[in-house]
Amino acid sequence: MATVETVRGPVQVDDLGPTLMHEHIFALSTEHVQNYGDGLWWDEEGRVADAISKLRTLHHKGIKTIVDPTVWGLGRYMPRIQRIAEQVDLNIVVAAGLYVYEELPQQYAYRGPGLLFDVPEPMITDFTRDIAEGIGTSGVKAALLKCCVDAAGLTPGVDRIARAVARTHLETGAPITVHTSSLAQSGRLAIDLFRSEGADLAKVVIAHAGDSNDLDYLMELADTGATLGMDRFGLDLFNPTPDRIRTITALAGRGYADRIVLAHDANCFIDYFGAEQDAARAAIMPNWHYTHISDDVLPALRESGVTEAQIEQMLVDNPRRYFSWNAS
Ligand SMILES: [Zn+2]
């Protein structure tokens, strides 16, 4: 029986249950928080307590697992996540990788094959360590890989990161979630790159595909075997909920429910809005929170003709298949 690593250790894939495949707990710039937020709009204890409360509420709605692809670039900090995981029944699955739209961090610019320090690709070394040994000294192992191919496309930095992710996937078996821009339809670039590296496209989630209502684009991606991340429910400024529902219903009707996963790409706190966070959320994205799918989206999908079996595929079967790679 395959197991999947979570913040509290391995669980059987059959025990993942209903899973939201792309949620953050925090999305932060550590330097922003430390220099401009600490003691002002950032209250560590208050934020931890708030996250525990929000995740407990989500668990009470019947969701058993969230996948949190918060990596370097989004403020991954495992000790804080461990404190939270200890106090909620929800499984939290975490990732290795980099959140970068264009430029490689300087920390990888001088090390690597053919560079000043001619060593094996250090990103592969670091990602593999996260997966095989654990993140830092936390003991928590990453269970998936994350990178971005956004509107800027395959810049030299993005290309190198994505290839390091693909090669780590080939060496470890860990599946991939790639952030994409549906406006730029950059999912195609990601698929082509992963294919050129020999990656198993059935182990790739094209995150944020659900921002698109272009069925031709979405079917083209899914026809490669990749899974569509319909994972920004509540971010109505990118695509309103009724349109997202219509698109999923159309795809399910054409036989694609086995290649769709659901989520909000929400968080308990994101520092993009600084002290204006609560006002920004209330004003422009009132539905951008963890329980919009349970409360509103699933009823709307049923109403529009998506069957219970198809919902089960999107919430349970597809996540289980995605994480069925560690047979130990
Ligand atoms: Zn995200």
CSV table of C-alpha atoms and ligand atoms in Angstrom, one decimal:
chain,number,residue,atom,x,y,z
A,1,MET,CA,0.0,0.0,0.0
A,2,ALA,CA,1.4,3.4,-1.0
A,3,THR,CA,1.9,6.0,1.7
A,4,VAL,CA,2.2,9.8,1.4
A,5,GLU,CA,4.2,12.0,3.6
A,6,THR,CA,2.4,14.7,5.6
A,7,VAL,CA,3.5,17.2,8.2
A,8,ARG,CA,2.7,14.6,10.9
A,9,GLY,CA,4.3,11.7,9.0
A,10,PRO,CA,3.2,9.1,6.5
A,11,VAL,CA,-0.4,8.2,5.9
A,12,GLN,CA,-1.9,5.6,3.6
A,13,VAL,CA,-3.0,7.1,0.3
A,14,ASP,CA,-6.4,5.5,0.9
A,15,ASP,CA,-6.8,7.6,4.1
A,16,LEU,CA,-6.3,10.9,2.3
A,17,GLY,CA,-10.0,11.2,1.7
A,18,PRO,CA,-11.5,14.4,0.2
A,19,THR,CA,-8.5,16.5,-0.7
A,20,LEU,CA,-8.1,20.1,-1.7
A,21,MET,CA,-5.0,20.0,-4.0
A,22,HIS,CA,-3.7,23.5,-3.8
A,23,GLU,CA,-4.1,25.6,-0.6
A,24,HIS,CA,-1.6,27.7,1.2
A,25,ILE,CA,-1.6,28.2,5.0
A,26,PHE,CA,0.6,31.3,4.7
A,27,ALA,CA,2.0,33.1,1.6
A,28,LEU,CA,4.7,35.4,2.8
A,29,SER,CA,7.9,37.1,2.1
A,30,THR,CA,10.0,36.3,5.2
A,31,GLU,CA,12.0,39.5,4.7
A,32,HIS,CA,8.8,41.6,4.3
A,33,VAL,CA,7.4,40.2,7.5
A,34,GLN,CA,10.6,40.5,9.5
A,35,ASN,CA,11.4,44.1,8.4
A,36,TYR,CA,8.0,45.7,8.0
A,37,GLY,CA,5.4,43.4,9.6
A,38,ASP,CA,6.7,42.1,12.9
A,39,GLY,CA,4.9,43.8,15.8
A,40,LEU,CA,2.8,45.8,13.3
A,41,TRP,CA,0.5,43.8,11.1
A,42,TRP,CA,2.2,40.4,11.8
A,43,ASP,CA,1.4,38.7,15.1
A,44,GLU,CA,3.0,35.2,15.1
A,45,GLU,CA,0.8,33.8,17.9
A,46,GLY,CA,-2.3,35.3,16.6
A,47,ARG,CA,-1.7,34.1,13.1
A,48,VAL,CA,-1.0,30.5,14.3
A,49,ALA,CA,-4.2,30.5,16.3
A,50,ASP,CA,-6.2,31.9,13.4
A,51,ALA,CA,-4.8,29.2,11.0
A,52,ILE,CA,-5.7,26.4,13.5
A,53,SER,CA,-9.3,27.8,13.7
A,54,LYS,CA,-9.7,28.1,9.9
A,55,LEU,CA,-8.3,24.6,9.3
A,56,ARG,CA,-10.5,23.0,11.9
A,57,THR,CA,-13.5,24.7,10.3
A,58,LEU,CA,-12.5,23.2,7.0
A,59,HIS,CA,-12.0,19.8,8.5
A,60,HIS,CA,-15.5,20.0,9.9
A,61,LYS,CA,-16.8,20.5,6.4
A,62,GLY,CA,-15.5,17.0,5.5
A,63,ILE,CA,-12.2,17.8,3.9
A,64,LYS,CA,-9.5,15.5,5.3
A,65,THR,CA,-6.4,16.7,3.4
A,66,ILE,CA,-4.9,19.8,2.0
A,67,VAL,CA,-1.9,20.0,-0.3
A,68,ASP,CA,0.2,23.1,0.6
A,69,PRO,CA,2.6,23.9,-2.3
A,70,THR,CA,4.2,26.8,-0.4
A,71,VAL,CA,7.9,26.6,-1.3
A,72,TRP,CA,10.9,29.0,-1.3
A,73,GLY,CA,9.5,32.2,-2.7
A,74,LEU,CA,6.3,31.9,-0.8
A,75,GLY,CA,7.7,31.8,2.7
A,76,ARG,CA,7.9,28.0,3.5
A,77,TYR,CA,8.7,27.7,7.2
A,78,MET,CA,8.1,24.2,8.6
A,79,PRO,CA,8.3,24.8,12.3
A,80,ARG,CA,5.3,27.1,12.1
A,81,ILE,CA,3.4,24.6,10.0
A,82,GLN,CA,4.3,21.8,12.4
A,83,ARG,CA,2.8,23.8,15.3
A,84,ILE,CA,-0.4,24.2,13.4
A,85,ALA,CA,-0.5,20.6,12.2
A,86,GLU,CA,-0.2,19.3,15.7
A,87,GLN,CA,-3.5,20.9,16.6
A,88,VAL,CA,-5.7,20.0,13.6
A,89,ASP,CA,-6.9,16.6,12.4
A,90,LEU,CA,-6.5,17.6,8.8
A,91,ASN,CA,-3.6,16.0,6.8
A,92,ILE,CA,-1.2,18.7,5.4
A,93,VAL,CA,1.0,17.6,2.5
A,94,VAL,CA,4.0,19.9,1.7
A,95,ALA,CA,6.2,20.5,-1.3
A,96,ALA,CA,9.8,21.0,-2.5
A,97,GLY,CA,10.6,23.5,-5.3
A,98,LEU,CA,10.8,27.1,-6.1
A,99,TYR,CA,8.2,29.8,-6.7
A,100,VAL,CA,9.8,32.0,-9.3
A,101,TYR,CA,8.3,33.7,-12.4
A,102,GLU,CA,11.5,34.9,-14.1
A,103,GLU,CA,14.8,35.0,-12.4
A,104,LEU,CA,16.8,32.4,-10.6
A,105,PRO,CA,17.7,33.2,-7.0
A,106,GLN,CA,21.3,34.3,-6.7
A,107,GLN,CA,21.8,31.4,-4.3
A,108,TYR,CA,21.7,29.1,-7.3
A,109,ALA,CA,23.3,31.3,-9.9
A,110,TYR,CA,26.9,30.4,-9.2
A,111,ARG,CA,26.6,26.7,-8.4
A,112,GLY,CA,25.8,24.0,-10.9
A,113,PRO,CA,27.1,22.2,-14.0
A,114,GLY,CA,29.5,24.5,-15.9
A,115,LEU,CA,29.2,27.4,-13.4
A,116,LEU,CA,31.7,29.0,-11.1
A,117,PHE,CA,31.3,26.1,-8.7
A,118,ASP,CA,31.0,23.2,-11.1
A,119,VAL,CA,28.9,20.9,-9.0
A,120,PRO,CA,25.8,18.7,-9.7
A,121,GLU,CA,22.6,20.7,-10.0
A,122,PRO,CA,22.2,22.1,-6.4
A,123,MET,CA,18.4,22.4,-6.9
A,124,ILE,CA,18.1,18.7,-7.5
A,125,THR,CA,20.3,18.1,-4.4
A,126,ASP,CA,18.1,20.4,-2.3
A,127,PHE,CA,14.7,19.2,-3.6
A,128,THR,CA,15.8,15.5,-3.2
A,129,ARG,CA,16.8,16.2,0.4
A,130,ASP,CA,13.4,17.7,1.1
A,131,ILE,CA,11.8,14.5,-0.2
A,132,ALA,CA,14.1,11.8,1.0
A,133,GLU,CA,15.4,13.2,4.3
A,134,GLY,CA,13.1,16.0,5.2
A,135,ILE,CA,13.0,19.8,5.2
A,136,GLY,CA,15.7,21.5,7.2
A,137,THR,CA,15.8,19.7,10.6
A,138,SER,CA,12.1,19.4,10.9
A,139,GLY,CA,11.8,15.8,9.9
A,140,VAL,CA,8.9,16.7,7.6
A,141,LYS,CA,9.3,15.2,4.1
A,142,ALA,CA,8.0,16.9,1.0
A,143,ALA,CA,5.6,14.7,-1.1
A,144,LEU,CA,5.5,16.7,-4.3
A,145,LEU,CA,7.5,19.2,-6.4
A,146,LYS,CA,6.4,22.7,-7.3
A,147,CYS,CA,7.6,25.2,-9.9
A,148,CYS,CA,6.2,28.0,-12.0
A,149,VAL,CA,5.8,28.7,-15.7
A,150,ASP,CA,4.0,32.0,-15.7
A,151,ALA,CA,3.3,34.5,-18.5
A,152,ALA,CA,7.1,35.3,-19.0
A,153,GLY,CA,7.4,31.7,-20.2
A,154,LEU,CA,10.6,29.7,-20.1
A,155,THR,CA,13.1,32.4,-19.1
A,156,PRO,CA,16.6,30.9,-18.5
A,157,GLY,CA,15.9,30.9,-14.7
A,158,VAL,CA,12.4,29.3,-15.1
A,159,ASP,CA,13.8,26.7,-17.6
A,160,ARG,CA,16.5,25.6,-15.2
A,161,ILE,CA,14.2,25.3,-12.2
A,162,ALA,CA,11.6,23.4,-14.2
A,163,ARG,CA,14.2,21.0,-15.5
A,164,ALA,CA,15.6,20.5,-12.0
A,165,VAL,CA,12.0,19.7,-10.8
A,166,ALA,CA,11.5,17.2,-13.7
A,167,ARG,CA,14.8,15.5,-13.0
A,168,THR,CA,14.0,15.3,-9.3
A,169,HIS,CA,10.7,13.8,-10.2
A,170,LEU,CA,12.4,11.2,-12.3
A,171,GLU,CA,14.9,10.3,-9.6
A,172,THR,CA,12.4,10.2,-6.7
A,173,GLY,CA,9.0,9.5,-8.2
A,174,ALA,CA,7.5,12.6,-6.5
A,175,PRO,CA,4.7,14.2,-8.6
A,176,ILE,CA,4.8,17.7,-9.9
A,177,THR,CA,2.5,20.7,-9.5
A,178,VAL,CA,3.3,23.6,-11.9
A,179,HIS,CA,1.9,27.1,-11.4
A,180,THR,CA,0.8,28.4,-14.8
A,181,SER,CA,-0.8,31.5,-16.4
A,182,SER,CA,-4.1,30.5,-18.1
A,183,LEU,CA,-4.2,33.9,-19.8
A,184,ALA,CA,-0.9,33.2,-21.5
A,185,GLN,CA,-1.8,29.5,-21.8
A,186,SER,CA,1.7,28.7,-20.4
A,187,GLY,CA,0.5,25.2,-19.4
A,188,ARG,CA,1.6,24.1,-22.9
A,189,LEU,CA,5.1,25.3,-22.3
A,190,ALA,CA,5.2,23.4,-19.0
A,191,ILE,CA,3.9,20.2,-20.6
A,192,ASP,CA,6.4,20.4,-23.5
A,193,LEU,CA,9.3,20.9,-21.1
A,194,PHE,CA,8.3,18.1,-18.8
A,195,ARG,CA,7.8,15.8,-21.8
A,196,SER,CA,11.2,16.6,-23.2
A,197,GLU,CA,12.7,15.6,-19.8
A,198,GLY,CA,10.8,12.3,-19.9
A,199,ALA,CA,8.5,13.1,-17.0
A,200,ASP,CA,5.4,11.0,-16.4
A,201,LEU,CA,2.7,13.5,-17.4
A,202,ALA,CA,0.1,11.6,-15.4
A,203,LYS,CA,2.0,12.9,-12.4
A,204,VAL,CA,1.7,16.5,-13.4
A,205,VAL,CA,-1.0,19.0,-12.2
A,206,ILE,CA,-1.3,22.1,-14.3
A,207,ALA,CA,-2.2,24.5,-11.5
A,208,HIS,CA,-4.5,27.4,-12.2
A,209,ALA,CA,-5.8,25.8,-15.4
A,210,GLY,CA,-9.2,26.6,-13.9
A,211,ASP,CA,-8.7,30.3,-14.6
A,212,SER,CA,-9.4,29.4,-18.3
A,213,ASN,CA,-12.7,28.6,-19.9
A,214,ASP,CA,-11.1,27.7,-23.2
A,215,LEU,CA,-12.2,24.1,-23.6
A,216,ASP,CA,-9.8,23.4,-26.5
A,217,TYR,CA,-6.8,24.6,-24.4
A,218,LEU,CA,-7.9,22.6,-21.3
A,219,MET,CA,-8.6,19.4,-23.3
A,220,GLU,CA,-5.3,19.7,-25.1
A,221,LEU,CA,-3.6,19.7,-21.7
A,222,ALA,CA,-5.7,16.9,-20.3
A,223,ASP,CA,-5.2,14.7,-23.4
A,224,THR,CA,-1.5,14.5,-22.5
A,225,GLY,CA,-2.5,12.7,-19.3
A,226,ALA,CA,-1.9,15.7,-17.1
A,227,THR,CA,-4.4,16.8,-14.5
A,228,LEU,CA,-6.2,20.2,-14.6
A,229,GLY,CA,-5.9,22.2,-11.4
A,230,MET,CA,-9.3,23.8,-11.1
A,231,ASP,CA,-7.8,25.4,-8.0
A,232,ARG,CA,-8.6,29.0,-7.6
A,233,PHE,CA,-12.3,29.0,-6.6
A,234,GLY,CA,-13.0,32.3,-4.9
A,235,LEU,CA,-10.5,34.3,-7.0
A,236,ASP,CA,-13.3,35.7,-9.0
A,237,LEU,CA,-11.1,38.4,-10.5
A,238,PHE,CA,-9.3,35.8,-12.5
A,239,ASN,CA,-12.5,33.8,-13.4
A,240,PRO,CA,-15.9,34.1,-11.7
A,241,THR,CA,-17.3,31.0,-9.9
A,242,PRO,CA,-20.3,30.5,-12.3
A,243,ASP,CA,-17.8,30.3,-15.3
A,244,ARG,CA,-15.5,27.9,-13.4
A,245,ILE,CA,-18.6,25.7,-12.7
A,246,ARG,CA,-19.7,25.8,-16.3
A,247,THR,CA,-16.2,24.8,-17.5
A,248,ILE,CA,-15.9,21.9,-15.1
A,249,THR,CA,-19.4,20.7,-16.0
A,250,ALA,CA,-18.5,20.7,-19.7
A,251,LEU,CA,-15.3,18.9,-19.1
A,252,ALA,CA,-16.9,16.3,-16.9
A,253,GLY,CA,-19.5,15.7,-19.5
A,254,ARG,CA,-16.8,15.0,-22.0
A,255,GLY,CA,-15.1,12.4,-19.8
A,256,TYR,CA,-12.4,14.5,-18.1
A,257,ALA,CA,-13.5,14.1,-14.5
A,258,ASP,CA,-10.6,11.7,-13.9
A,259,ARG,CA,-8.2,14.6,-14.7
A,260,ILE,CA,-9.6,17.4,-12.6
A,261,VAL,CA,-8.7,18.4,-9.0
A,262,LEU,CA,-10.2,21.1,-6.9
A,263,ALA,CA,-9.0,23.9,-4.6
A,264,HIS,CA,-9.1,27.6,-3.8
A,265,ASP,CA,-5.4,28.6,-3.8
A,266,ALA,CA,-6.5,30.3,-0.6
A,267,ASN,CA,-4.6,31.0,2.6
A,268,CYS,CA,-5.0,32.1,6.2
A,269,PHE,CA,-2.8,35.1,5.6
A,270,ILE,CA,-1.0,36.5,2.6
A,271,ASP,CA,1.3,39.5,3.0
A,272,TYR,CA,0.7,40.9,-0.5
A,273,PHE,CA,-1.8,43.4,1.0
A,274,GLY,CA,0.1,44.3,4.2
A,275,ALA,CA,-2.1,45.8,6.8
A,276,GLU,CA,-4.9,46.1,4.3
A,277,GLN,CA,-5.4,42.4,4.1
A,278,ASP,CA,-8.8,42.1,5.6
A,279,ALA,CA,-10.2,45.1,3.7
A,280,ALA,CA,-8.8,43.7,0.4
A,281,ARG,CA,-10.3,40.3,0.9
A,282,ALA,CA,-13.7,41.6,1.9
A,283,ALA,CA,-13.8,44.1,-0.9
A,284,ILE,CA,-12.6,42.2,-3.9
A,285,MET,CA,-12.7,38.5,-3.1
A,286,PRO,CA,-15.2,37.7,-0.4
A,287,ASN,CA,-15.4,34.0,-1.4
A,288,TRP,CA,-11.6,33.4,-1.4
A,289,HIS,CA,-11.4,31.2,1.7
A,290,TYR,CA,-11.1,27.5,2.4
A,291,THR,CA,-14.8,26.6,2.7
A,292,HIS,CA,-16.2,28.1,-0.5
A,293,ILE,CA,-15.9,24.7,-2.3
A,294,SER,CA,-17.7,22.8,0.5
A,295,ASP,CA,-20.4,25.4,1.0
A,296,ASP,CA,-21.1,26.7,-2.5
A,297,VAL,CA,-19.1,25.0,-5.3
A,298,LEU,CA,-20.0,21.4,-4.7
A,299,PRO,CA,-23.8,22.2,-4.5
A,300,ALA,CA,-23.4,24.2,-7.7
A,301,LEU,CA,-21.6,21.4,-9.5
A,302,ARG,CA,-24.4,18.9,-8.5
A,303,GLU,CA,-27.0,21.4,-9.6
A,304,SER,CA,-25.4,21.7,-13.0
A,305,GLY,CA,-25.3,18.0,-13.5
A,306,VAL,CA,-22.0,16.8,-12.3
A,307,THR,CA,-22.5,13.4,-10.7
A,308,GLU,CA,-21.6,12.3,-7.2
A,309,ALA,CA,-19.2,9.8,-8.7
A,310,GLN,CA,-17.4,12.6,-10.7
A,311,ILE,CA,-17.1,14.7,-7.6
A,312,GLU,CA,-15.6,11.8,-5.7
A,313,GLN,CA,-13.1,11.4,-8.6
A,314,MET,CA,-12.0,15.0,-8.4
A,315,LEU,CA,-11.8,15.2,-4.6
A,316,VAL,CA,-10.7,11.7,-3.6
A,317,ASP,CA,-9.6,9.3,-6.5
A,318,ASN,CA,-7.5,11.7,-8.5
A,319,PRO,CA,-5.5,13.0,-5.4
A,320,ARG,CA,-5.0,9.3,-4.3
A,321,ARG,CA,-3.7,8.3,-7.8
A,322,TYR,CA,-1.4,11.4,-7.9
A,323,PHE,CA,0.2,10.5,-4.6
A,324,SER,CA,0.4,6.7,-5.2
A,325,TRP,CA,4.1,6.7,-6.0
A,326,ASN,CA,5.8,5.7,-2.7
A,327,ALA,CA,5.2,2.0,-2.4
A,328,SER,CA,7.4,1.6,0.7
B,1,ZN,ZN,-0.7,28.7,-5.0
